[in-house]
Amino acid sequence: MKYVYRFEEGNKEMQNILGGKGANLSEMTKIGLPIPKGFIVTTEACLNYYENQGKIKSNIVEEIINHINYLEISTGKTFGKGKNPLLVSVRSGAPVSMPGMMDSILNLGITDEVAQTLIKNTSNPKFVYDSYRRFIMMYANVVKGYPRNLFEKKLEEYKNAKNVTRDIDLEAEDLKQLVEDYKKIYQNVGGKEFPNDPTRQLLEAISAIFRSWNNERAIYYRKMNSISDHLGTAVNIQEMVYGNLGENSGTGVAFTREPTTGEKKIYGEYLMNAQGEDVVSGVRTPSHMDELKKQMPDIYKEFCNYATLLEKHYRDMQDMEFTIENGKLYILQTRNGKRTGMAAIKIAVDFVKEGMITKEEAIMRIDPKQLEQLLHPRFDENVLKTLNPIGKGLAASPGAAVGSICINPKEIKKRKEREEKTILVRMETSPEDIEGMNYAEGILTARGGMTSHAAVVARGMGVCCVSGCEDLVIDEEKGEINFQNGITLKFGDIISIDGETGFIYKGTIPKKEITENVLLQEFLSWLDEIDTIKVRANADNERDAIQAKKMGATGIGLCRTEHMFFSKERIFSFRKMILSTTMPERVKALNDILPYQRIDFYRLFKVMAPNPVVIRYLDPPLHEFLPKAEEEIEELAKALHITKEEIKERIHRLKEFNPMMGHRGCRLMITYPEIAIMQTKAIMEAVILLKQEKLNITPEIMIPLTVDQKEFEFVKKIVDDTAYKIMRDHSVSINYEVGTMIETPRACIMANKIATSATFFSFGTNDLTQLTYGFSRDDSSKFLNDYYKNKIFIEDPFASIDINGVGDLMKIAIDHSKKVNPKISLGICGEHGGNVKSIPFCYEIGLDYVSCSPYRIPIAKLAAAQAKINKKEKVKK
Amino acid sequence: MKYVYRFEEGNKEMQNILGGKGANLSEMTKIGLPIPKGFIVTTEACLNYYENQGKIKSNIVEEIINHINYLEISTGKTFGKGKNPLLVSVRSGAPVSMPGMMDSILNLGITDEVAQTLIKNTSNPKFVYDSYRRFIMMYANVVKGYPRNLFEKKLEEYKNAKNVTRDIDLEAEDLKQLVEDYKKIYQNVGGKEFPNDPTRQLLEAISAIFRSWNNERAIYYRKMNSISDHLGTAVNIQEMVYGNLGENSGTGVAFTREPTTGEKKIYGEYLMNAQGEDVVSGVRTPSHMDELKKQMPDIYKEFCNYATLLEKHYRDMQDMEFTIENGKLYILQTRNGKRTGMAAIKIAVDFVKEGMITKEEAIMRIDPKQLEQLLHPRFDENVLKTLNPIGKGLAASPGAAVGSICINPKEIKKRKEREEKTILVRMETSPEDIEGMNYAEGILTARGGMTSHAAVVARGMGVCCVSGCEDLVIDEEKGEINFQNGITLKFGDIISIDGETGFIYKGTIPKKEITENVLLQEFLSWLDEIDTIKVRANADNERDAIQAKKMGATGIGLCRTEHMFFSKERIFSFRKMILSTTMPERVKALNDILPYQRIDFYRLFKVMAPNPVVIRYLDPPLHEFLPKAEEEIEELAKALHITKEEIKERIHRLKEFNPMMGHRGCRLMITYPEIAIMQTKAIMEAVILLKQEKLNITPEIMIPLTVDQKEFEFVKKIVDDTAYKIMRDHSVSINYEVGTMIETPRACIMANKIATSATFFSFGTNDLTQLTYGFSRDDSSKFLNDYYKNKIFIEDPFASIDINGVGDLMKIAIDHSKKVNPKISLGICGEHGGNVKSIPFCYEIGLDYVSCSPYRIPIAKLAAAQAKINKKEKVKK
């Protein structure tokens, strides 16, 4: 077994054994870039180190020493001694990029004797002692774990004594003294002299890097990112080149494209007379690469050539490290560069136009999270940096909102009319707050998790929301809100809430608005070229439907009809319906609502025709619609000709212990078939209106919360009977489908029965997750924090589908239903429908579409396209 | 295909084609009993009738007529004519006993002409006209569907005119006139003359019986009893014998054993000079069979011989019909007789002793519901008949209770001490009412279904309970309870509640107490001889454990530790624990509770040792324990050194939207590991106390509401760490198991993971049913009524396991867990553990034990024994 490779022996495909950095150094060596000579100790050596109880086996030590010999021969230098001494850098490089591990040690091989030789050779004692003192500190810190600040303090002392601020302004003599002081510190801390044997130093450094693979931060990082613990890290040993050799030397990092905008230009920073760490340490201000163009035009041109070469070779934007030693350019590292969402889009689109990658590759390059950034306004990061948040909740719906605190949803519309921007602040929200939520800039709640009413509705509306800020208390009497940290704000005070982070700030923070972006539109249009799982929208009204269409929805996957009942003129009739004790009274009240529902459906259908629209029948428990205000109760009492006490009594009777598992969904229609009759009438009559305008649509009627075939068939019969009657009365024929949500575990298990009479299923994974876990989404945020803290859960099961648990139930439902009804249409309309982690799973298990809020459609489409491309690539392999 | 069978051709195994009655008539013919000659039109003819659009096919008509010819030959009579006319009875007989179908027509074949001949032959015109008028009424009513009361009114008129009360006191002339009147009525109603053709009458009668197979009542009965619609009914045509031929004739019904006590004696009633219907109509008071012994000793002796013969032949107590015609005894029917629970036990035990059946057969003869009757006191049926209930709820826990209305659970104990019997009347109950519930005679709630807190706890305690009486309103201010029907009772008024029926009565109703019964004990001891699924008890305290042991529990399958926190001295500390904001405060409060828990466990273990005891750790949401009364809040505030407002604020923060899916079960222990630590300490220290008395027990620690392997392991680690520490500190070794409830759908799906670290599973099918359906057991009773009404559900899914839905999840859990842990112990501790319909399923899927309330143990054992015997018999076949 071979444990050590020369750069000449590797290539970029060998990341697994050479690590990312080593593989790229090999690759660059192969294509002829000026890479300092070096070799790589493989990840397998690392694994062997652990198998061998934390010791490097003698055969591997031998291989390393043989390669040092090779390095001596190919550089014409001798390691840590002789007339032309060889110094090396030692750097870690795991197969996947992994912060938390130890990084690098430079100048290894330097000793007092070598220092003298180097001074002789370079006539640059300042450079030599500078290199020496850096090496001692890095070795002490990285290999031995001695505190870095002991050394830095000493350096500070020297600078203070000399009254200089920059390291390079110290003289050779100071640095020489510093080297001695560093050695003393080293001895004081560990009780041993600083080692003077380069080979021993090298082996210690390699062992330290192996050990850092299993330090706590690294393990935690791997766990969080599902990276195997059994990869190991490689170690790169490379001839030193010196950016600190004088004013003709330097070092820098640069991107092949601008990483925030994606513009095609070299973008980076460099420092003359410096080693790598100086560029990032901020002690000296680095120069922009444009400066280098003027300062060293040939070097700059050479660098640009390499940049172009590497971009073409790696087919991606590169993040390069380089060093100039006495006017000669060396490349020390290249890797795919990190970039903002905007830059990612521009680079991907440009690369396609430049013929470097295919559209499919471009699609695979964009992280859906980056796309999300682009679709919402954000606070100016530079301003954010200067501010302390006053509280923190869950980042429930992205965006950035500024407005005055308002706790009354009804007030918000009025203020909007006065062009006043408001943040709705509530303990929690309920369906009757919908209108206020719609007109608010943002929503802040004290209770409720990522799938609380506030969070779900806000995401649906594209309104920024921070939910579950447990520290927040609303004091209505005093007209103020209090945070547990003692901060108090009056109603009407301005706050800013950040839907990306969950932070809450006092006052106004300037926003960066993302305007319409041609490049983005072009990119999005490519997504439609991929034949993958379809994306529909959750939309409850004409406005949402228009937005959905604009975002490219292929239909509406969920129209929550209950949201249609909340405007003023309707809620009154609806409440009358709920509180009636006889069917004729209920029918009368429902008849008052019918015209509104009909016109709502008509408008919705008109926007979407001929695309399908799924209409979910009334779902929430009735008491969600009931009045709380005394005057509303009085008004209702009058209308129903009963006493206020009687109304209160009826309201009380409707209270439930666990409303989420109470009288809701199709259970309402079993008790009150007249509701289903009214809703069916409204739909059919809307279709007839459309037909008169020569527009066609096939409404998909969705029965919520089904648990049983007979239950479904009972409601379906109401729908069918009503529909047939209307068709007969109007002498028309209307195509429509009747299907159901699959949102109870029992519906999954009984899918083989239910599917015999349903033409479509739509997974309601919010409720399904609630019931599968027994986690109330309104209450679980409280205890889930303890689950994260104790690492029982890594993430909120409401955020992305729990593939093992909920996902298994979905698979059971799909298998069962396809057996009895192979043509059944399958979708998902829960929150997970817009979740990028869940969409590949939905594609994988064979759903026909996902449905999500209009604002998430582009993100969902991207995830869907990527799922398809991934699958194709897997099949290829 | 043969559609008609002579009695001589059939036997008792041919029920499917001959029906029950026909098969038995054939069997009795075969063994030589005096059975009037006859034949059977098969169930296949019935099915053929339906296939043939409601007509009897000509070949079948031909077969029937051929058999009439056979009957004519074998009786020496001619059908509906001639010198010796043959009259027949036509009676239905389905393969399974089925009320709701039409029963019988007697005297068919009589015409004006035949009547004259019969008068001549018998010189008994009264008998002839009596037979004739009966026939016309039965034919008109049964075949044509004309209202029976038209005829009865006419009969009354005659009796009034003659000033007699009994039918037989009418003279021949009256009856002759009545026949004419009946014919007129027949013509008036249908517009057609009464038919005068016996063959046509016979075929019409057979068709009518075929039709009655599909009348509404029959269809409904079959649906409710899961009887196939495709069985059809047979029709029995039999030579008439006459009990109404004079004072030497008669008719009666008798059981071979006393059907209420099971005593070995002929028990029945008869009437001289009467036809069958007279015995049951109540117009004349029948005589007891003892009279017959005196009146016709030979006949009686002959009957007794037949009774013994039939009992031996059928190996069961028989219910026989007979007729005496001119001093000759005929047997008209035999079947297994219905009996009370007590009689069933006595008969079964006697039969075993008489060597007629095996113990296993005896076990199979007892319906678990009958056994249930025996284990609870009941109201005197005779008194009940005379009373009107004032309200009705769900029959939540069997028994019968009388007491004064009391709404305050705390008050009840005091009254008990004064020897006052109370009924606890509440909107609903909560764990803090436990003590009151324990001391109440019975419990009545306005809300909550069969598995509401009140129902579950009451069944556990063996206390009678009527729950979910929706009509009930408690008016605390006025000190009264109101029913929607306007009835109002004051607190303190006496009511009686019936846990068998759910009825509520005003005042005191006398009870029949069931005293200790040797026979019953003997029968129950046989159950232990059957090697089947084990039965454990749900028991939370010493008292329950003693009861459980008495009832024959093999261990405790569920000890709900939360019930240990409610007594006065504990609840205060527990509340302090809940409302503390720091861990040290919580630990301190828990330490106060520890000694109580330890002694509780010690006592429980001591009763059960060495049998296993499953201890479920704290399960309910914390707010269930919180105070509501102002003074309690104040007391707590003082103890915690905070303001009342702060306490209220903390209580408010603990409120949940859906507590059933909230912060409860093992979720509490994730947040507050100190609870699990305290409970583990209490258990281990109790075991150590026992060890000092040389008693051994293996506590089985059960973690509630698990959803995930890591979650389970987190809590298990707390238990293990605590247990090891105690073992170390005391230098002892303690065996204990750590397992979990399987009560969330996710736990079922993830069972293959969870079972790798759990040593036992116990299905909590209450919660599992709630979550699988999304039915809150506290709220679902409201809408489930509509499900029954619309025949969507046949029964409450909380009453017996939903085999298709919940049962499937259980099977998944079992399959998954056995794969990774074949030795895992499996039980069930939900309410279904004591449900007779669910126990065979539990046995079938391979559970090791069921656990139920102590009072249900005998019933559960019986169901378990029957499940095993059934399985054995299936295997034999």
PDB file of N, CA, C and O in Angstrom, chain B residues 92-111:
ATOM      1  N   SER B  92     -90.248 -19.452   8.132  1.00  0.00           N
ATOM      2  CA  SER B  92     -88.915 -19.120   7.594  1.00  0.00           C
ATOM      3  C   SER B  92     -87.856 -19.748   8.486  1.00  0.00           C
ATOM      4  O   SER B  92     -88.115 -20.083   9.646  1.00  0.00           O
ATOM      5  N   GLY B  93     -86.663 -19.892   7.943  1.00  0.00           N
ATOM      6  CA  GLY B  93     -85.559 -20.416   8.749  1.00  0.00           C
ATOM      7  C   GLY B  93     -84.239 -20.139   8.053  1.00  0.00           C
ATOM      8  O   GLY B  93     -83.859 -20.827   7.115  1.00  0.00           O
ATOM      9  N   ALA B  94     -83.558 -19.108   8.495  1.00  0.00           N
ATOM     10  CA  ALA B  94     -82.273 -18.727   7.879  1.00  0.00           C
ATOM     11  C   ALA B  94     -81.151 -19.555   8.510  1.00  0.00           C
ATOM     12  O   ALA B  94     -81.335 -20.139   9.572  1.00  0.00           O
ATOM     13  N   PRO B  95     -80.002 -19.617   7.841  1.00  0.00           N
ATOM     14  CA  PRO B  95     -78.876 -20.375   8.399  1.00  0.00           C
ATOM     15  C   PRO B  95     -78.417 -19.852   9.756  1.00  0.00           C
ATOM     16  O   PRO B  95     -77.873 -20.592  10.553  1.00  0.00           O
ATOM     17  N   VAL B  96     -78.589 -18.531   9.995  1.00  0.00           N
ATOM     18  CA  VAL B  96     -78.293 -18.015  11.332  1.00  0.00           C
ATOM     19  C   VAL B  96     -79.569 -17.401  11.876  1.00  0.00           C
ATOM     20  O   VAL B  96     -80.368 -16.846  11.122  1.00  0.00           O
ATOM     21  N   SER B  97     -79.748 -17.488  13.179  1.00  0.00           N
ATOM     22  CA  SER B  97     -80.947 -16.930  13.799  1.00  0.00           C
ATOM     23  C   SER B  97     -80.991 -15.447  13.502  1.00  0.00           C
ATOM     24  O   SER B  97     -80.006 -14.735  13.688  1.00  0.00           O
ATOM     25  N   MET B  98     -82.136 -14.987  13.002  1.00  0.00           N
ATOM     26  CA  MET B  98     -82.166 -13.610  12.518  1.00  0.00           C
ATOM     27  C   MET B  98     -83.508 -12.945  12.753  1.00  0.00           C
ATOM     28  O   MET B  98     -84.420 -13.086  11.940  1.00  0.00           O
ATOM     29  N   PRO B  99     -83.622 -12.202  13.844  1.00  0.00           N
ATOM     30  CA  PRO B  99     -84.876 -11.474  14.038  1.00  0.00           C
ATOM     31  C   PRO B  99     -85.029 -10.425  12.939  1.00  0.00           C
ATOM     32  O   PRO B  99     -84.058 -10.045  12.302  1.00  0.00           O
ATOM     33  N   GLY B 100     -86.250 -10.000  12.720  1.00  0.00           N
ATOM     34  CA  GLY B 100     -86.458  -8.947  11.721  1.00  0.00           C
ATOM     35  C   GLY B 100     -87.054  -9.519  10.460  1.00  0.00           C
ATOM     36  O   GLY B 100     -87.616  -8.798   9.643  1.00  0.00           O
ATOM     37  N   MET B 101     -86.913 -10.870  10.281  1.00  0.00           N
ATOM     38  CA  MET B 101     -87.554 -11.479   9.126  1.00  0.00           C
ATOM     39  C   MET B 101     -88.929 -11.968   9.520  1.00  0.00           C
ATOM     40  O   MET B 101     -89.242 -12.150  10.686  1.00  0.00           O
ATOM     41  N   MET B 102     -89.743 -12.179   8.525  1.00  0.00           N
ATOM     42  CA  MET B 102     -91.072 -12.693   8.771  1.00  0.00           C
ATOM     43  C   MET B 102     -90.974 -14.092   9.349  1.00  0.00           C
ATOM     44  O   MET B 102     -90.054 -14.838   9.052  1.00  0.00           O
ATOM     45  N   ASP B 103     -91.968 -14.439  10.199  1.00  0.00           N
ATOM     46  CA  ASP B 103     -91.832 -15.681  10.926  1.00  0.00           C
ATOM     47  C   ASP B 103     -92.694 -16.820  10.347  1.00  0.00           C
ATOM     48  O   ASP B 103     -92.185 -17.635   9.593  1.00  0.00           O
ATOM     49  N   SER B 104     -93.961 -16.846  10.665  1.00  0.00           N
ATOM     50  CA  SER B 104     -94.721 -18.030  10.237  1.00  0.00           C
ATOM     51  C   SER B 104     -96.173 -17.741   9.871  1.00  0.00           C
ATOM     52  O   SER B 104     -96.769 -16.765  10.328  1.00  0.00           O
ATOM     53  N   ILE B 105     -96.719 -18.628   9.031  1.00  0.00           N
ATOM     54  CA  ILE B 105     -98.144 -18.627   8.702  1.00  0.00           C
ATOM     55  C   ILE B 105     -98.664 -20.021   9.045  1.00  0.00           C
ATOM     56  O   ILE B 105     -98.091 -21.024   8.595  1.00  0.00           O
ATOM     57  N   LEU B 106     -99.710 -20.038   9.868  1.00  0.00           N
ATOM     58  CA  LEU B 106    -100.266 -21.340  10.246  1.00  0.00           C
ATOM     59  C   LEU B 106    -101.566 -21.585   9.480  1.00  0.00           C
ATOM     60  O   LEU B 106    -102.163 -20.661   8.935  1.00  0.00           O
ATOM     61  N   ASN B 107    -101.935 -22.846   9.476  1.00  0.00           N
ATOM     62  CA  ASN B 107    -103.259 -23.243   8.951  1.00  0.00           C
ATOM     63  C   ASN B 107    -103.422 -22.990   7.460  1.00  0.00           C
ATOM     64  O   ASN B 107    -104.544 -22.850   6.967  1.00  0.00           O
ATOM     65  N   LEU B 108    -102.341 -22.903   6.714  1.00  0.00           N
ATOM     66  CA  LEU B 108    -102.466 -22.635   5.289  1.00  0.00           C
ATOM     67  C   LEU B 108    -103.079 -23.859   4.600  1.00  0.00           C
ATOM     68  O   LEU B 108    -102.704 -24.998   4.886  1.00  0.00           O
ATOM     69  N   GLY B 109    -104.023 -23.576   3.696  1.00  0.00           N
ATOM     70  CA  GLY B 109    -104.725 -24.643   3.005  1.00  0.00           C
ATOM     71  C   GLY B 109    -106.211 -24.625   3.354  1.00  0.00           C
ATOM     72  O   GLY B 109    -107.032 -25.295   2.730  1.00  0.00           O
ATOM     73  N   ILE B 110    -106.556 -23.814   4.331  1.00  0.00           N
ATOM     74  CA  ILE B 110    -107.958 -23.762   4.740  1.00  0.00           C
ATOM     75  C   ILE B 110    -108.735 -22.889   3.754  1.00  0.00           C
ATOM     76  O   ILE B 110    -108.216 -21.859   3.290  1.00  0.00           O
ATOM     77  N   THR B 111    -109.923 -23.358   3.385  1.00  0.00           N
ATOM     78  CA  THR B 111    -110.844 -22.599   2.521  1.00  0.00           C
ATOM     79  C   THR B 111    -112.230 -22.796   3.106  1.00  0.00           C
ATOM     80  O   THR B 111    -112.400 -23.564   4.069  1.00  0.00           O
TER      81      THR B 111
END
